[in-house]
Amino acid sequence: MNMDLRQPPGISVGVPDISVVVIVYNDASRLPTAVRSVLGQTLRNVEVVIVDDRSTDGSYEVAERLAAEHPGRVRAFQLPENSGGCGAPRNHGIAQARGTYLVFLDSDDVLERNACRNMLEAAETTGADLVSGLCVRVHVDSRGGKEVKWYPWLYPRTRTLESVSELPDLLVFDTLSTNKCYRREFLLERGLRFPVGIHYEDLLFSAQAYVAARRITLIPNRVYDWNVVEKPTRSAAKSISNRRHEIANFAHRMEIHRRVDQLLAEQGLLALKFHKDVKFLKHDLVLHLRDLPFRDASYRQEFASIARDYLDSIDRAAFDEVEPIHAICAYLLRESDWDNLLPAVDTLTNRDKISSPLVERDGRIYWCAEHLDGHDGESQGESEGQGEGEGEGDGFARQVLDVTELGYHTKPVEKMFLRNALTDYAESAGTVRLAGRITNPLGVIPPGARLTGELEFGARRKGVRFQTFRFPVATLRHEGETIAWEASADLTKGLRPLGIVDAVWDVRLRLGVDGARTTTRLTASEPGLAAGRLPVRPRLTRLVAGRIEPEISSRGHLCFRLVSREKVDAFVARGVHGAPGRLAKSGYRKAKSLRKRLTSGDTKIRLYHEAFSRLPVKKGLVVFESHLGRQYSDSPRAIYEEMRRQGLEFEAVWSYTGSPTGFPSDATLVRRWSLPYLKALAQAEFWVDNQSYPLKLTKRPETTYIQTWHGSALKRMGFDEPEWKLKSRRQRETQQRTLDRFDRFLIRSEHDVRTLARAFRLQEKTLLRVGYPRNDALVRARQASERPSLAADLGIPDNKKVLLYAPTFRHQGQRRFELPFDVERFADTFGDRYVLLIRSHYLNHVVLPPSVRGRVIDVSAHHDVTPLLALADGLITDYSSVMFDYALLDRPMFFFAYDYEEYVYEGRGTYFDLLERAPGPVVRREDELHAVLGSLEEQAVKYATARERFLADFGEYDKGNAAQGIVDQFFSQWRRA
């Protein structure tokens, strides 16, 4: 072994503060850059220890030259034979290092300029054995120099841990050894070394260091740049972590995990083991599972054999902490159920795809029917003492395979992304013949449905996506739980690519089901299924490319790639990298930048003020908007419909966000923030909305803004909110200018004057005491004797009362709203008497299990809440403003305030104490809610006086004629003569 220290005789070297061990193997071109990043550190007393893993490309000669150029600061060593990993060279570096502290660096990465100084200062200040800083993945071949911080939430500030148990995520997620600084004596005393002869050595070494360290300091500073090449050349060797096609790679990962588990068990760190189990299911295993569809049967069997033992060691509670598809894949892999696993992996890779036919059992939805009733494959020791097919196994399968909460059963076919497994591929005389099976989950495509289909070939490149070629699907038929199809496409005649710029073509099958349409991608179900070449006729002549061949994308979907000629490739490469290419790319970037500026929000705002606002105001033009364009509902709708009912002559414009479906056909519809929208607002005589038009748009003096608002206030609003009191003076002034745009603000009680009007700092002349137009229907409904027709539309029997649960908006970190009570228990208890309607806030959504079908109905898609309030015989809410509207009906109300203290004292605060003034019982627990729901009649009588007082306080101006009054006051001049 060559261990000569490269330094001139006679030069004595003191003890370096930090030794940076740089390991290298066949990386001669990048090694100097890595070393220079160390020599250029702002901390000067740093040495470089280069350890070459017996390279064959001259890396060691480069290392020797660097040592000669920097005597005393750089030393070079070479192992006698290649170790095949990072462990042996790093261990040798530990042995040769002389510094007080030690840092590891790979030859293809670099240290941030201040890394050593920052880590040394932290170590010396806190006495830590280990200091860890922020690593950044730098995508060196990306166009914009893309950078991604490595688990940045671990490094928001400087923090010292007495034990890694204080921050389990550190051990679980940041398993790198290279973004850390170690006290060398600590490594030597604890005998910490990297494992040799096995990959993923960082995982074990980092775990050992974390567990052994007496103190760990984390710093928010960037210390390490991990250089990533997104598109390596074909000749470049793949990194160890990217060789997942090698079964030994997975075997090594599993062995490292076993050793880490053993370490944690020996140290009694079971909580850390649990966190690690969760991360294994949602990350480590997923990396390898995604490759399974591309591997043959022998690889899959060996993979399952290796994984099975380790999966059995994972705490079953960890399955509850990951997304359902992660748990499903792990479970099916353990069972070697390939028929269900491979489709599940398709969903794992394409998260919105529904890859299984699913099954409904006992009112729940499961990924598959297998494993629900039989034994679960637990070991003999686990099943001893249990009856045949009984016990934990069956329950665990149901727990893992239950996908009810994903809401698949609530989706119509046009909202589904269905798996389309390619089952046959053949080529002949320029024609490709394809066949496949489309998953039909829960029979969403009924046997009698009228089916249509077409194959669509579309260029992947954005700039040429307008090019699509379509071929009819000849055969579509039901086959069990799938829809089988067959089609032929003559690519010679039907596909005319340009060539070069549209090299890759994606294939989609667009399926029609009784007029509804859904789009599928063709998934290669087995490796090697699609192969061959077909002739095509590019529009740039066949000198560009004369053939096209099938290819499977990284997501497993069939596509086709033009096979260009080598001379053309060389010509294109010269053009792209030469002066013409640079000029073209520069022009493209400028055009792209110009387009971005022209379509930006700032440009639109300038256009509104400098162009559209100079156009004349159009008499009779009214722009309506409800909830930022999301709905056709609320008071703007009531005013609009009253104007139509009276036959007024005016030009109506409604704004929408997303889809215009459901908006009136007798109005002009404009997308919010579009140019027609801005032009309409600039020229409108009236604005009518219930929330806010874009804040930065100044209203013209000739335009009248009628702000209907959307509910009285329980929680503090506007400038009464604590967060607004902390804003700067300039921010408050900006907010006030947007509120000052209101010419009229609708008031339904003096409570609104004391709360909303004051919180928005509105002048008295702005207030319009007429009530809410949306509530006119509720005033009429109180006097009505017949049940609304909506009950029949929802399938509600005449003999059942209707309860409506309408909670306020919840910030839960996700859109799906978790019901605060057991909906199945509710249905079982009250299903014979009540039908429960659930309407979540429009920013949330809820998923109901099939077990409550007919007894509990999700009506969140009903944008207009007024018909639902009119239908309900009783209201259950928490703090929603619907309580003030429902009071007009004089019907029982129930307040399920399960988090009252949190809502009142940790949130915005409230204008009054709901506990004192609620017109119905306020309960905190589910059992209490069930108790008060026992009799609507009893509650109606008990709280009659409270409801009367509540209505007087909060609805005094709602008389049932608000819409008519507003139309008479502002729009009567438009009546036809």
PDB file of C-alpha atoms in Angstrom, residues 643-805:
ATOM      1  CA  MET A 643     -83.148  41.039 -11.745  1.00  0.00           C
ATOM      2  CA  ARG A 644     -83.985  38.331 -14.280  1.00  0.00           C
ATOM      3  CA  ARG A 645     -87.359  37.707 -12.626  1.00  0.00           C
ATOM      4  CA  GLN A 646     -88.244  41.369 -12.968  1.00  0.00           C
ATOM      5  CA  GLY A 647     -87.220  41.331 -16.611  1.00  0.00           C
ATOM      6  CA  LEU A 648     -84.623  44.087 -16.347  1.00  0.00           C
ATOM      7  CA  GLU A 649     -82.599  45.017 -19.400  1.00  0.00           C
ATOM      8  CA  PHE A 650     -78.914  44.773 -18.469  1.00  0.00           C
ATOM      9  CA  GLU A 651     -75.680  43.043 -19.496  1.00  0.00           C
ATOM     10  CA  ALA A 652     -74.680  40.363 -16.983  1.00  0.00           C
ATOM     11  CA  VAL A 653     -71.163  38.994 -16.571  1.00  0.00           C
ATOM     12  CA  TRP A 654     -70.378  36.173 -14.135  1.00  0.00           C
ATOM     13  CA  SER A 655     -66.808  35.287 -13.187  1.00  0.00           C
ATOM     14  CA  TYR A 656     -65.775  31.685 -12.605  1.00  0.00           C
ATOM     15  CA  THR A 657     -62.702  29.822 -11.392  1.00  0.00           C
ATOM     16  CA  GLY A 658     -62.073  26.321 -12.706  1.00  0.00           C
ATOM     17  CA  SER A 659     -65.072  25.053 -14.653  1.00  0.00           C
ATOM     18  CA  PRO A 660     -68.009  27.214 -15.789  1.00  0.00           C
ATOM     19  CA  THR A 661     -70.391  24.288 -15.255  1.00  0.00           C
ATOM     20  CA  GLY A 662     -73.395  25.327 -13.200  1.00  0.00           C
ATOM     21  CA  PHE A 663     -73.174  29.028 -13.997  1.00  0.00           C
ATOM     22  CA  PRO A 664     -76.140  30.705 -15.765  1.00  0.00           C
ATOM     23  CA  SER A 665     -76.420  30.257 -19.511  1.00  0.00           C
ATOM     24  CA  ASP A 666     -78.075  33.654 -19.981  1.00  0.00           C
ATOM     25  CA  ALA A 667     -74.987  35.560 -18.807  1.00  0.00           C
ATOM     26  CA  THR A 668     -71.515  36.142 -20.240  1.00  0.00           C
ATOM     27  CA  LEU A 669     -69.038  33.913 -18.396  1.00  0.00           C
ATOM     28  CA  VAL A 670     -65.436  35.046 -17.956  1.00  0.00           C
ATOM     29  CA  ARG A 671     -62.573  33.257 -16.244  1.00  0.00           C
ATOM     30  CA  ARG A 672     -61.315  35.094 -13.175  1.00  0.00           C
ATOM     31  CA  TRP A 673     -58.109  37.048 -13.838  1.00  0.00           C
ATOM     32  CA  SER A 674     -58.485  36.644 -17.608  1.00  0.00           C
ATOM     33  CA  LEU A 675     -58.264  39.706 -19.848  1.00  0.00           C
ATOM     34  CA  PRO A 676     -62.040  39.667 -20.590  1.00  0.00           C
ATOM     35  CA  TYR A 677     -62.620  39.571 -16.824  1.00  0.00           C
ATOM     36  CA  LEU A 678     -60.392  42.588 -16.223  1.00  0.00           C
ATOM     37  CA  LYS A 679     -61.955  44.476 -19.132  1.00  0.00           C
ATOM     38  CA  ALA A 680     -65.457  43.781 -17.814  1.00  0.00           C
ATOM     39  CA  LEU A 681     -64.547  44.982 -14.319  1.00  0.00           C
ATOM     40  CA  ALA A 682     -62.984  48.149 -15.722  1.00  0.00           C
ATOM     41  CA  GLN A 683     -66.094  49.035 -17.741  1.00  0.00           C
ATOM     42  CA  ALA A 684     -68.811  47.809 -15.361  1.00  0.00           C
ATOM     43  CA  GLU A 685     -71.404  50.130 -13.929  1.00  0.00           C
ATOM     44  CA  PHE A 686     -71.878  47.770 -10.964  1.00  0.00           C
ATOM     45  CA  TRP A 687     -69.779  45.204  -9.116  1.00  0.00           C
ATOM     46  CA  VAL A 688     -71.737  42.681  -7.046  1.00  0.00           C
ATOM     47  CA  ASP A 689     -69.878  40.079  -4.984  1.00  0.00           C
ATOM     48  CA  ASN A 690     -69.747  38.513  -1.521  1.00  0.00           C
ATOM     49  CA  GLN A 691     -66.018  38.358  -0.769  1.00  0.00           C
ATOM     50  CA  SER A 692     -63.573  40.462  -2.755  1.00  0.00           C
ATOM     51  CA  TYR A 693     -62.555  41.295  -6.254  1.00  0.00           C
ATOM     52  CA  PRO A 694     -58.760  41.209  -6.805  1.00  0.00           C
ATOM     53  CA  LEU A 695     -57.243  43.431  -4.147  1.00  0.00           C
ATOM     54  CA  LYS A 696     -54.923  45.413  -6.411  1.00  0.00           C
ATOM     55  CA  LEU A 697     -57.629  46.531  -8.806  1.00  0.00           C
ATOM     56  CA  THR A 698     -58.745  50.091  -8.204  1.00  0.00           C
ATOM     57  CA  LYS A 699     -62.466  50.687  -8.600  1.00  0.00           C
ATOM     58  CA  ARG A 700     -63.410  53.533 -10.899  1.00  0.00           C
ATOM     59  CA  PRO A 701     -65.541  56.347  -9.372  1.00  0.00           C
ATOM     60  CA  GLU A 702     -68.289  55.696 -11.955  1.00  0.00           C
ATOM     61  CA  THR A 703     -68.626  52.073 -10.754  1.00  0.00           C
ATOM     62  CA  THR A 704     -70.844  51.160  -7.794  1.00  0.00           C
ATOM     63  CA  TYR A 705     -69.569  48.277  -5.668  1.00  0.00           C
ATOM     64  CA  ILE A 706     -72.305  46.396  -3.777  1.00  0.00           C
ATOM     65  CA  GLN A 707     -70.622  44.116  -1.250  1.00  0.00           C
ATOM     66  CA  THR A 708     -73.182  41.561  -0.027  1.00  0.00           C
ATOM     67  CA  TRP A 709     -70.711  39.758   2.293  1.00  0.00           C
ATOM     68  CA  HIS A 710     -71.290  36.107   3.266  1.00  0.00           C
ATOM     69  CA  GLY A 711     -72.302  35.876   6.883  1.00  0.00           C
ATOM     70  CA  SER A 712     -72.445  37.525  10.267  1.00  0.00           C
ATOM     71  CA  ALA A 713     -69.396  37.118  12.458  1.00  0.00           C
ATOM     72  CA  LEU A 714     -68.716  35.000  15.500  1.00  0.00           C
ATOM     73  CA  LYS A 715     -64.930  34.977  15.066  1.00  0.00           C
ATOM     74  CA  ARG A 716     -63.066  38.265  14.880  1.00  0.00           C
ATOM     75  CA  MET A 717     -62.630  39.734  11.421  1.00  0.00           C
ATOM     76  CA  GLY A 718     -60.577  42.332   9.570  1.00  0.00           C
ATOM     77  CA  PHE A 719     -58.626  44.753  11.741  1.00  0.00           C
ATOM     78  CA  ASP A 720     -59.970  43.024  14.856  1.00  0.00           C
ATOM     79  CA  GLU A 721     -57.898  39.940  14.014  1.00  0.00           C
ATOM     80  CA  PRO A 722     -54.748  39.643  16.152  1.00  0.00           C
ATOM     81  CA  GLU A 723     -52.521  39.109  13.127  1.00  0.00           C
ATOM     82  CA  TRP A 724     -53.660  42.376  11.524  1.00  0.00           C
ATOM     83  CA  LYS A 725     -52.751  44.316  14.644  1.00  0.00           C
ATOM     84  CA  LEU A 726     -49.167  43.145  14.101  1.00  0.00           C
ATOM     85  CA  LYS A 727     -49.018  44.321  10.483  1.00  0.00           C
ATOM     86  CA  SER A 728     -47.032  47.384   9.504  1.00  0.00           C
ATOM     87  CA  ARG A 729     -48.722  50.720   9.010  1.00  0.00           C
ATOM     88  CA  ARG A 730     -48.194  50.464   5.259  1.00  0.00           C
ATOM     89  CA  GLN A 731     -49.807  47.021   5.134  1.00  0.00           C
ATOM     90  CA  ARG A 732     -52.812  48.260   7.092  1.00  0.00           C
ATOM     91  CA  GLU A 733     -53.202  51.239   4.786  1.00  0.00           C
ATOM     92  CA  THR A 734     -53.108  48.960   1.736  1.00  0.00           C
ATOM     93  CA  GLN A 735     -55.776  46.735   3.260  1.00  0.00           C
ATOM     94  CA  GLN A 736     -57.924  49.750   4.070  1.00  0.00           C
ATOM     95  CA  ARG A 737     -57.800  50.956   0.456  1.00  0.00           C
ATOM     96  CA  THR A 738     -59.244  47.644  -0.743  1.00  0.00           C
ATOM     97  CA  LEU A 739     -62.064  47.904   1.823  1.00  0.00           C
ATOM     98  CA  ASP A 740     -62.770  51.505   0.901  1.00  0.00           C
ATOM     99  CA  ARG A 741     -63.818  50.303  -2.552  1.00  0.00           C
ATOM    100  CA  PHE A 742     -67.175  49.205  -1.081  1.00  0.00           C
ATOM    101  CA  ASP A 743     -69.926  51.683  -1.944  1.00  0.00           C
ATOM    102  CA  ARG A 744     -72.580  49.618  -0.183  1.00  0.00           C
ATOM    103  CA  PHE A 745     -72.154  46.904   2.429  1.00  0.00           C
ATOM    104  CA  LEU A 746     -75.157  44.750   3.330  1.00  0.00           C
ATOM    105  CA  ILE A 747     -76.115  44.560   6.995  1.00  0.00           C
ATOM    106  CA  ARG A 748     -78.547  42.060   8.503  1.00  0.00           C
ATOM    107  CA  SER A 749     -78.398  43.226  12.144  1.00  0.00           C
ATOM    108  CA  GLU A 750     -76.855  45.826  14.404  1.00  0.00           C
ATOM    109  CA  HIS A 751     -74.449  43.063  15.454  1.00  0.00           C
ATOM    110  CA  ASP A 752     -72.945  43.395  11.958  1.00  0.00           C
ATOM    111  CA  VAL A 753     -72.553  47.131  12.530  1.00  0.00           C
ATOM    112  CA  ARG A 754     -70.686  46.571  15.798  1.00  0.00           C
ATOM    113  CA  THR A 755     -68.484  43.808  14.345  1.00  0.00           C
ATOM    114  CA  LEU A 756     -68.027  43.624  10.582  1.00  0.00           C
ATOM    115  CA  ALA A 757     -68.532  47.309   9.842  1.00  0.00           C
ATOM    116  CA  ARG A 758     -66.185  48.339  12.637  1.00  0.00           C
ATOM    117  CA  ALA A 759     -63.598  45.676  11.779  1.00  0.00           C
ATOM    118  CA  PHE A 760     -63.562  46.838   8.142  1.00  0.00           C
ATOM    119  CA  ARG A 761     -63.664  50.518   9.226  1.00  0.00           C
ATOM    120  CA  LEU A 762     -66.661  51.231   7.020  1.00  0.00           C
ATOM    121  CA  GLN A 763     -68.429  54.587   7.073  1.00  0.00           C
ATOM    122  CA  GLU A 764     -72.054  54.776   8.115  1.00  0.00           C
ATOM    123  CA  LYS A 765     -73.137  55.913   4.643  1.00  0.00           C
ATOM    124  CA  THR A 766     -71.807  52.633   3.217  1.00  0.00           C
ATOM    125  CA  LEU A 767     -74.051  50.428   5.363  1.00  0.00           C
ATOM    126  CA  LEU A 768     -77.251  49.096   3.796  1.00  0.00           C
ATOM    127  CA  ARG A 769     -79.615  47.690   6.431  1.00  0.00           C
ATOM    128  CA  VAL A 770     -81.714  45.392   4.231  1.00  0.00           C
ATOM    129  CA  GLY A 771     -80.695  41.862   5.239  1.00  0.00           C
ATOM    130  CA  TYR A 772     -79.144  39.222   2.998  1.00  0.00           C
ATOM    131  CA  PRO A 773     -80.808  38.441  -0.353  1.00  0.00           C
ATOM    132  CA  ARG A 774     -79.784  34.798   0.010  1.00  0.00           C
ATOM    133  CA  ASN A 775     -81.927  34.599   3.155  1.00  0.00           C
ATOM    134  CA  ASP A 776     -85.157  35.669   1.462  1.00  0.00           C
ATOM    135  CA  ALA A 777     -85.721  32.010   0.613  1.00  0.00           C
ATOM    136  CA  LEU A 778     -85.311  31.019   4.287  1.00  0.00           C
ATOM    137  CA  VAL A 779     -87.888  33.549   5.423  1.00  0.00           C
ATOM    138  CA  ARG A 780     -90.316  32.085   2.893  1.00  0.00           C
ATOM    139  CA  ALA A 781     -89.383  28.515   3.888  1.00  0.00           C
ATOM    140  CA  ARG A 782     -90.361  29.178   7.506  1.00  0.00           C
ATOM    141  CA  GLN A 783     -93.915  29.741   6.380  1.00  0.00           C
ATOM    142  CA  ALA A 784     -94.011  26.851   3.895  1.00  0.00           C
ATOM    143  CA  SER A 785     -95.917  23.699   4.762  1.00  0.00           C
ATOM    144  CA  GLU A 786     -94.537  21.408   2.078  1.00  0.00           C
ATOM    145  CA  ARG A 787     -91.196  19.709   2.172  1.00  0.00           C
ATOM    146  CA  PRO A 788     -88.731  21.044  -0.441  1.00  0.00           C
ATOM    147  CA  SER A 789     -88.365  18.917  -3.585  1.00  0.00           C
ATOM    148  CA  LEU A 790     -84.639  18.596  -2.801  1.00  0.00           C
ATOM    149  CA  ALA A 791     -85.553  15.782  -0.383  1.00  0.00           C
ATOM    150  CA  ALA A 792     -86.779  13.607  -3.239  1.00  0.00           C
ATOM    151  CA  ASP A 793     -83.761  14.536  -5.351  1.00  0.00           C
ATOM    152  CA  LEU A 794     -81.522  13.239  -2.575  1.00  0.00           C
ATOM    153  CA  GLY A 795     -83.592  10.095  -2.112  1.00  0.00           C
ATOM    154  CA  ILE A 796     -84.723  10.952   1.425  1.00  0.00           C
ATOM    155  CA  PRO A 797     -87.834   9.019   2.551  1.00  0.00           C
ATOM    156  CA  ASP A 798     -90.840  10.998   3.747  1.00  0.00           C
ATOM    157  CA  ASN A 799     -90.812   9.264   7.141  1.00  0.00           C
ATOM    158  CA  LYS A 800     -87.339  10.487   8.090  1.00  0.00           C
ATOM    159  CA  LYS A 801     -86.302  13.828   9.500  1.00  0.00           C
ATOM    160  CA  VAL A 802     -83.274  15.615   8.051  1.00  0.00           C
ATOM    161  CA  LEU A 803     -80.280  16.831  10.043  1.00  0.00           C
ATOM    162  CA  LEU A 804     -77.620  19.005   8.451  1.00  0.00           C
ATOM    163  CA  TYR A 805     -74.039  19.018   9.758  1.00  0.00           C
TER     164      TYR A 805
END
